[in-house]
mmCIF file of C-alpha atoms in Angstrom:
data_model
loop_
_atom_site.group_PDB
_atom_site.id
_atom_site.type_symbol
_atom_site.label_atom_id
_atom_site.label_comp_id
_atom_site.label_asym_id
_atom_site.label_seq_id
_atom_site.Cartn_x
_atom_site.Cartn_y
_atom_site.Cartn_z
ATOM 1 C CA MET A 1230 -11.087 15.611 -33.356
ATOM 2 C CA VAL A 1231 -10.652 17.099 -36.812
ATOM 3 C CA ILE A 1232 -9.824 20.505 -35.017
ATOM 4 C CA PHE A 1233 -8.245 19.542 -31.721
ATOM 5 C CA VAL A 1234 -6.394 16.288 -32.589
ATOM 6 C CA LEU A 1235 -6.182 16.332 -36.689
ATOM 7 C CA MET A 1236 -5.131 19.835 -37.339
ATOM 8 C CA PRO A 1237 -2.316 20.033 -34.914
ATOM 9 C CA ILE A 1238 -0.884 16.788 -36.255
ATOM 10 C CA LEU A 1239 -0.684 17.799 -39.853
ATOM 11 C CA LEU A 1240 0.725 21.253 -38.792
ATOM 12 C CA ILE A 1241 3.539 19.564 -37.008
ATOM 13 C CA ILE A 1242 4.119 17.306 -39.985
ATOM 14 C CA PHE A 1243 4.063 20.280 -42.695
ATOM 15 C CA TYR A 1244 6.483 22.324 -40.241
ATOM 16 C CA ALA A 1245 8.820 19.319 -39.649
ATOM 17 C CA PHE A 1246 9.086 18.953 -43.607
ATOM 18 C CA THR A 1247 9.420 22.754 -44.421
ATOM 19 C CA ASN A 1248 12.073 25.481 -43.948
ATOM 20 C CA ALA A 1249 11.753 29.062 -42.498
ATOM 21 C CA ASP A 1250 10.201 29.921 -46.208
ATOM 22 C CA GLY A 1251 7.672 27.074 -46.463
ATOM 23 C CA ASN A 1252 9.693 25.029 -48.788
ATOM 24 C CA PHE A 1253 9.922 21.291 -48.624
ATOM 25 C CA THR A 1254 13.087 20.300 -47.095
ATOM 26 C CA LEU A 1255 14.039 17.113 -45.284
ATOM 27 C CA GLU A 1256 17.050 18.952 -43.564
ATOM 28 C CA ASN A 1257 14.797 18.897 -40.235
ATOM 29 C CA VAL A 1258 14.468 15.373 -39.942
ATOM 30 C CA THR A 1259 17.761 13.830 -41.119
ATOM 31 C CA GLY A 1260 19.125 16.610 -38.799
ATOM 32 C CA LEU A 1261 17.899 14.679 -35.858
ATOM 33 C CA PHE A 1262 19.981 11.841 -36.765
ATOM 34 C CA THR A 1263 23.236 13.357 -37.841
ATOM 35 C CA GLU A 1264 23.755 15.963 -35.450
ATOM 36 C CA GLN A 1265 25.421 14.548 -32.403
ATOM 37 C CA TYR A 1266 23.506 17.010 -30.091
ATOM 38 C CA ARG A 1267 19.862 16.496 -31.116
ATOM 39 C CA ARG A 1268 20.772 12.627 -31.608
ATOM 40 C CA SER A 1269 22.273 12.268 -27.961
ATOM 41 C CA ALA A 1270 18.864 13.998 -26.638
ATOM 42 C CA ILE A 1271 16.718 11.644 -28.411
ATOM 43 C CA LEU A 1272 18.726 8.330 -27.215
ATOM 44 C CA ARG A 1273 18.959 10.060 -23.742
ATOM 45 C CA SER A 1274 15.184 10.787 -23.416
ATOM 46 C CA VAL A 1275 14.391 7.047 -24.364
ATOM 47 C CA GLY A 1276 16.743 5.623 -22.190
ATOM 48 C CA MET A 1277 15.861 7.759 -19.336
ATOM 49 C CA GLY A 1278 12.146 6.886 -20.300
ATOM 50 C CA ILE A 1279 12.570 3.261 -20.191
ATOM 51 C CA SER A 1280 14.660 3.259 -17.233
ATOM 52 C CA ALA A 1281 11.886 5.066 -15.047
ATOM 53 C CA THR A 1282 9.031 2.876 -16.470
ATOM 54 C CA ALA A 1283 10.929 0.032 -15.478
ATOM 55 C CA ILE A 1284 11.682 1.403 -11.934
ATOM 56 C CA CYS A 1285 7.859 2.461 -11.495
ATOM 57 C CA LEU A 1286 6.626 -1.136 -12.703
ATOM 58 C CA LEU A 1287 8.990 -2.627 -10.295
ATOM 59 C CA ILE A 1288 7.923 -0.804 -7.276
ATOM 60 C CA GLY A 1289 4.178 -0.166 -8.578
ATOM 61 C CA TYR A 1290 3.354 -4.041 -9.046
ATOM 62 C CA PRO A 1291 3.739 -4.919 -5.408
ATOM 63 C CA VAL A 1292 2.090 -2.085 -3.955
ATOM 64 C CA ALA A 1293 -0.842 -2.378 -6.711
ATOM 65 C CA TYR A 1294 -0.862 -6.179 -5.656
ATOM 66 C CA ILE A 1295 -1.154 -5.237 -2.019
ATOM 67 C CA LEU A 1296 -3.657 -2.421 -2.242
ATOM 68 C CA SER A 1297 -5.775 -5.065 -4.162
ATOM 69 C CA ASN A 1298 -6.041 -7.415 -1.331
ATOM 70 C CA ARG A 1299 -9.446 -7.030 0.624
ATOM 71 C CA LYS A 1300 -7.599 -5.966 3.922
ATOM 72 C CA TYR A 1301 -6.014 -2.817 2.271
ATOM 73 C CA ASN A 1302 -8.759 -2.389 -0.475
ATOM 74 C CA LYS A 1303 -10.463 0.722 1.083
ATOM 75 C CA ILE A 1304 -11.127 3.973 -0.577
ATOM 76 C CA SER A 1305 -9.663 6.020 2.513
ATOM 77 C CA VAL A 1306 -6.042 3.974 1.704
ATOM 78 C CA LEU A 1307 -5.880 5.017 -1.606
ATOM 79 C CA ILE A 1308 -6.965 8.650 -1.055
ATOM 80 C CA ILE A 1309 -4.510 8.863 1.545
ATOM 81 C CA LEU A 1310 -1.478 7.354 -0.389
ATOM 82 C CA PHE A 1311 -2.222 8.532 -3.883
ATOM 83 C CA LEU A 1312 -4.955 11.163 -4.246
ATOM 84 C CA VAL A 1313 -3.920 13.560 -1.931
ATOM 85 C CA PRO A 1314 -0.329 14.030 -2.956
ATOM 86 C CA MET A 1315 -1.581 14.312 -6.332
ATOM 87 C CA TRP A 1316 -3.688 17.494 -5.564
ATOM 88 C CA VAL A 1317 -0.279 19.131 -5.129
ATOM 89 C CA HIS A 1318 0.898 21.131 -8.186
ATOM 90 C CA PHE A 1319 3.313 19.256 -10.452
ATOM 91 C CA LEU A 1320 5.369 22.125 -10.410
ATOM 92 C CA LEU A 1321 5.473 22.320 -6.220
ATOM 93 C CA ARG A 1322 6.344 18.805 -6.029
ATOM 94 C CA THR A 1323 9.170 18.988 -8.352
ATOM 95 C CA ILE A 1324 10.513 21.997 -6.396
ATOM 96 C CA ALA A 1325 9.980 20.160 -3.038
ATOM 97 C CA THR A 1326 11.890 17.154 -4.597
ATOM 98 C CA ARG A 1327 14.674 19.157 -5.335
ATOM 99 C CA GLU A 1328 15.033 20.690 -1.967
ATOM 100 C CA LEU A 1329 14.865 17.056 -0.585
ATOM 101 C CA LEU A 1330 17.908 15.751 -3.038
ATOM 102 C CA GLN A 1331 19.641 19.133 -2.222
ATOM 103 C CA ASN A 1332 19.182 18.302 1.815
ATOM 104 C CA PHE A 1333 20.775 14.890 1.261
ATOM 105 C CA GLY A 1334 23.193 15.838 -0.977
ATOM 106 C CA LEU A 1335 22.019 14.369 -4.226
ATOM 107 C CA LEU A 1336 21.456 16.989 -6.444
ATOM 108 C CA GLU A 1337 24.916 17.179 -7.997
ATOM 109 C CA PHE A 1338 24.095 13.614 -9.237
ATOM 110 C CA SER A 1339 22.097 14.915 -12.124
ATOM 111 C CA TYR A 1340 20.930 11.936 -13.963
ATOM 112 C CA PHE A 1341 20.207 10.367 -10.582
ATOM 113 C CA ALA A 1342 17.992 13.236 -9.495
ATOM 114 C CA VAL A 1343 15.748 13.537 -12.648
ATOM 115 C CA LEU A 1344 15.375 9.786 -12.778
ATOM 116 C CA PHE A 1345 14.386 10.121 -9.344
ATOM 117 C CA GLY A 1346 11.846 13.017 -9.809
ATOM 118 C CA LEU A 1347 10.400 10.951 -12.891
ATOM 119 C CA VAL A 1348 9.579 8.013 -10.647
ATOM 120 C CA TYR A 1349 8.035 10.002 -7.990
ATOM 121 C CA ASN A 1350 5.955 12.148 -10.313
ATOM 122 C CA PHE A 1351 4.765 9.290 -12.336
ATOM 123 C CA LEU A 1352 4.452 6.350 -10.024
ATOM 124 C CA PRO A 1353 1.245 6.459 -9.542
ATOM 125 C CA PHE A 1354 0.340 6.231 -13.211
ATOM 126 C CA MET A 1355 1.594 2.765 -13.163
ATOM 127 C CA ILE A 1356 -0.050 1.677 -9.983
ATOM 128 C CA PHE A 1357 -3.858 2.557 -10.662
ATOM 129 C CA PRO A 1358 -3.931 0.839 -13.977
ATOM 130 C CA ILE A 1359 -2.487 -2.023 -12.343
ATOM 131 C CA TYR A 1360 -4.833 -2.000 -9.538
ATOM 132 C CA SER A 1361 -7.407 -1.949 -11.509
ATOM 133 C CA SER A 1362 -6.769 -4.863 -13.345
ATOM 134 C CA LEU A 1363 -6.096 -6.699 -10.129
ATOM 135 C CA MET A 1364 -9.569 -5.602 -9.047
ATOM 136 C CA ARG A 1365 -11.435 -6.843 -11.969
ATOM 137 C CA MET A 1366 -9.612 -10.236 -12.205
ATOM 138 C CA ASP A 1367 -11.576 -13.390 -10.844
ATOM 139 C CA TYR A 1368 -10.280 -14.423 -7.979
ATOM 140 C CA SER A 1369 -11.947 -18.040 -8.294
ATOM 141 C CA LEU A 1370 -8.824 -18.362 -10.906
ATOM 142 C CA GLN A 1371 -6.301 -18.336 -7.796
ATOM 143 C CA GLU A 1372 -8.638 -20.500 -5.919
ATOM 144 C CA ALA A 1373 -8.676 -23.314 -8.940
ATOM 145 C CA SER A 1374 -4.819 -22.751 -9.227
ATOM 146 C CA SER A 1375 -4.141 -23.796 -5.605
ATOM 147 C CA ASP A 1376 -6.854 -26.738 -6.074
ATOM 148 C CA LEU A 1377 -4.700 -28.186 -9.072
ATOM 149 C CA GLY A 1378 -1.465 -28.046 -6.928
ATOM 150 C CA ALA A 1379 0.148 -24.539 -7.909
ATOM 151 C CA THR A 1380 2.626 -23.277 -5.374
ATOM 152 C CA ASN A 1381 1.970 -19.440 -4.842
ATOM 153 C CA MET A 1382 4.498 -18.475 -6.853
ATOM 154 C CA GLN A 1383 3.236 -20.470 -9.870
ATOM 155 C CA THR A 1384 -0.319 -19.153 -9.029
ATOM 156 C CA PHE A 1385 1.480 -15.357 -9.265
ATOM 157 C CA THR A 1386 3.193 -15.877 -12.408
ATOM 158 C CA ARG A 1387 0.942 -17.755 -14.405
ATOM 159 C CA VAL A 1388 -2.235 -16.677 -13.207
ATOM 160 C CA ILE A 1389 -2.031 -13.403 -11.463
ATOM 161 C CA VAL A 1390 0.581 -11.565 -13.571
ATOM 162 C CA PRO A 1391 -1.013 -12.721 -16.943
ATOM 163 C CA MET A 1392 -4.384 -11.647 -15.899
ATOM 164 C CA SER A 1393 -2.909 -8.050 -15.311
ATOM 165 C CA VAL A 1394 -1.059 -7.516 -18.430
ATOM 166 C CA PRO A 1395 -3.354 -5.073 -19.634
ATOM 167 C CA GLY A 1396 -3.013 -2.738 -16.577
ATOM 168 C CA ILE A 1397 0.577 -3.205 -16.888
ATOM 169 C CA MET A 1398 0.744 -2.142 -20.790
ATOM 170 C CA ALA A 1399 -1.462 0.830 -19.801
ATOM 171 C CA GLY A 1400 0.634 1.741 -17.026
ATOM 172 C CA THR A 1401 3.704 1.678 -18.944
ATOM 173 C CA VAL A 1402 2.223 3.678 -22.026
ATOM 174 C CA MET A 1403 0.868 6.483 -18.981
ATOM 175 C CA VAL A 1404 4.841 6.605 -17.437
ATOM 176 C CA LEU A 1405 6.687 6.067 -20.681
ATOM 177 C CA THR A 1406 4.930 8.828 -22.791
ATOM 178 C CA PRO A 1407 5.301 11.874 -20.284
ATOM 179 C CA ALA A 1408 8.932 10.371 -19.093
ATOM 180 C CA ILE A 1409 10.140 10.818 -22.637
ATOM 181 C CA SER A 1410 8.348 14.393 -23.075
ATOM 182 C CA THR A 1411 8.905 16.220 -19.753
ATOM 183 C CA PHE A 1412 11.404 18.993 -19.820
ATOM 184 C CA VAL A 1413 10.320 20.516 -16.035
ATOM 185 C CA ILE A 1414 11.684 17.896 -14.349
ATOM 186 C CA SER A 1415 14.789 17.949 -16.294
ATOM 187 C CA ASP A 1416 15.229 21.555 -16.293
ATOM 188 C CA ILE A 1417 14.865 21.974 -12.312
ATOM 189 C CA LEU A 1418 16.277 19.046 -11.069
ATOM 190 C CA SER A 1419 19.176 19.006 -13.133
ATOM 191 C CA SER A 1420 19.572 22.663 -13.625
ATOM 192 C CA GLY A 1421 19.684 22.313 -17.523
ATOM 193 C CA ARG A 1422 22.630 19.786 -17.311
ATOM 194 C CA VAL A 1423 20.267 16.731 -18.442
ATOM 195 C CA ARG A 1424 18.821 17.877 -21.582
ATOM 196 C CA LEU A 1425 15.845 15.615 -22.780
ATOM 197 C CA LEU A 1426 13.623 15.736 -25.855
ATOM 198 C CA GLY A 1427 11.269 17.803 -24.005
ATOM 199 C CA ASP A 1428 14.098 20.417 -23.343
ATOM 200 C CA LEU A 1429 14.947 20.647 -27.005
ATOM 201 C CA ILE A 1430 11.537 21.221 -28.086
ATOM 202 C CA PHE A 1431 10.736 23.655 -25.812
ATOM 203 C CA ASN A 1432 14.131 25.447 -26.717
ATOM 204 C CA TYR A 1433 13.582 25.602 -30.170
ATOM 205 C CA PHE A 1434 10.210 26.837 -30.191
ATOM 206 C CA GLU A 1435 11.208 29.354 -27.775
ATOM 207 C CA GLY A 1436 13.992 30.536 -30.158
ATOM 208 C CA ARG A 1437 11.416 30.857 -32.973
ATOM 209 C CA GLN A 1438 12.956 27.741 -34.732
ATOM 210 C CA HIS A 1439 9.593 26.146 -35.381
ATOM 211 C CA ASN A 1440 10.475 23.839 -37.912
ATOM 212 C CA VAL A 1441 13.134 22.030 -36.054
ATOM 213 C CA GLY A 1442 10.899 21.797 -32.986
ATOM 214 C CA ALA A 1443 8.348 20.326 -35.224
ATOM 215 C CA ALA A 1444 10.462 17.699 -36.380
ATOM 216 C CA LEU A 1445 11.620 16.881 -32.746
ATOM 217 C CA SER A 1446 7.831 16.744 -32.173
ATOM 218 C CA LEU A 1447 7.369 14.284 -34.776
ATOM 219 C CA VAL A 1448 9.724 12.105 -33.398
ATOM 220 C CA LEU A 1449 7.878 12.040 -30.005
ATOM 221 C CA PHE A 1450 4.820 11.771 -31.494
ATOM 222 C CA MET A 1451 6.019 8.615 -33.405
ATOM 223 C CA LEU A 1452 7.598 7.332 -30.233
ATOM 224 C CA VAL A 1453 4.166 7.446 -28.722
ATOM 225 C CA PHE A 1454 2.330 5.990 -31.368
ATOM 226 C CA VAL A 1455 4.688 2.709 -31.632
ATOM 227 C CA SER A 1456 4.413 2.252 -27.444
ATOM 228 C CA LEU A 1457 0.332 2.590 -28.457
ATOM 229 C CA LEU A 1458 0.668 0.104 -31.281
ATOM 230 C CA LEU A 1459 2.694 -2.346 -29.120
ATOM 231 C CA SER A 1460 0.470 -2.147 -26.435
ATOM 232 C CA LYS A 1461 -2.949 -2.905 -28.649
ATOM 233 C CA GLU A 1462 -0.653 -5.889 -30.377
ATOM 234 C CA GLU A 1463 0.118 -7.162 -26.853
ATOM 235 C CA LYS A 1464 -3.695 -7.354 -25.840
ATOM 236 C CA THR A 1465 -4.642 -8.706 -29.505
ATOM 237 C CA GLY A 1466 -2.199 -11.420 -28.946
ATOM 238 C CA ARG A 1467 -3.098 -12.218 -25.562
ATOM 239 C CA GLY A 1468 -6.795 -12.636 -26.562
ATOM 240 C CA ALA A 1469 -6.206 -14.941 -29.236
ATOM 241 C CA SER A 1470 -3.918 -17.058 -27.290
ATOM 242 C CA ILE A 1471 -6.794 -17.305 -24.543
#
């Protein structure tokens, strides 16, 4: 943990608050909010990440709910739908997505293409946590809800959805984090026209501007940390309410 987690974080913090000569400075961090190019990339990344996460949740929850049904809850169905496509390399899936969008004339819509690529690549990371939560749920609670006179919609909104909140939070973190930090999808599907936070970090490190790249990496780290903290608070609050 010290070598592979703590030391890299300390190195990022050191480079973020120093210049090329190793002297302390705040220009790398303040420049993230004063320079329009960097600020726009951060806001664009957060917006695209939240949009992709919301779409994955809207698609993934019904799919996970259907798969948790005893009729479809079979390992063969899960393997065919999700595990087999995941065996294909991430880069190959993205290139195939580009060819697909190009055939339908949608590649010129850069933001749509990037958002489509984010949802396509990260959708399984939303489905699996929700599916796991639904599978661990006690189905006798649904029967009790029906016996007490609740409708199917009331049972779904007041029993099923609250019980699956841990899976929703886990899926949100697992989709939001890579969606904000990715640079391969935006680079391939938009030909560099949509620059996300990951693109800036890659470009700065590739251009030997390690200090600015570290400052951007620190922002990304803080975004991940906040999302994990919110997930933990949600679980704690839910446990206290129960």
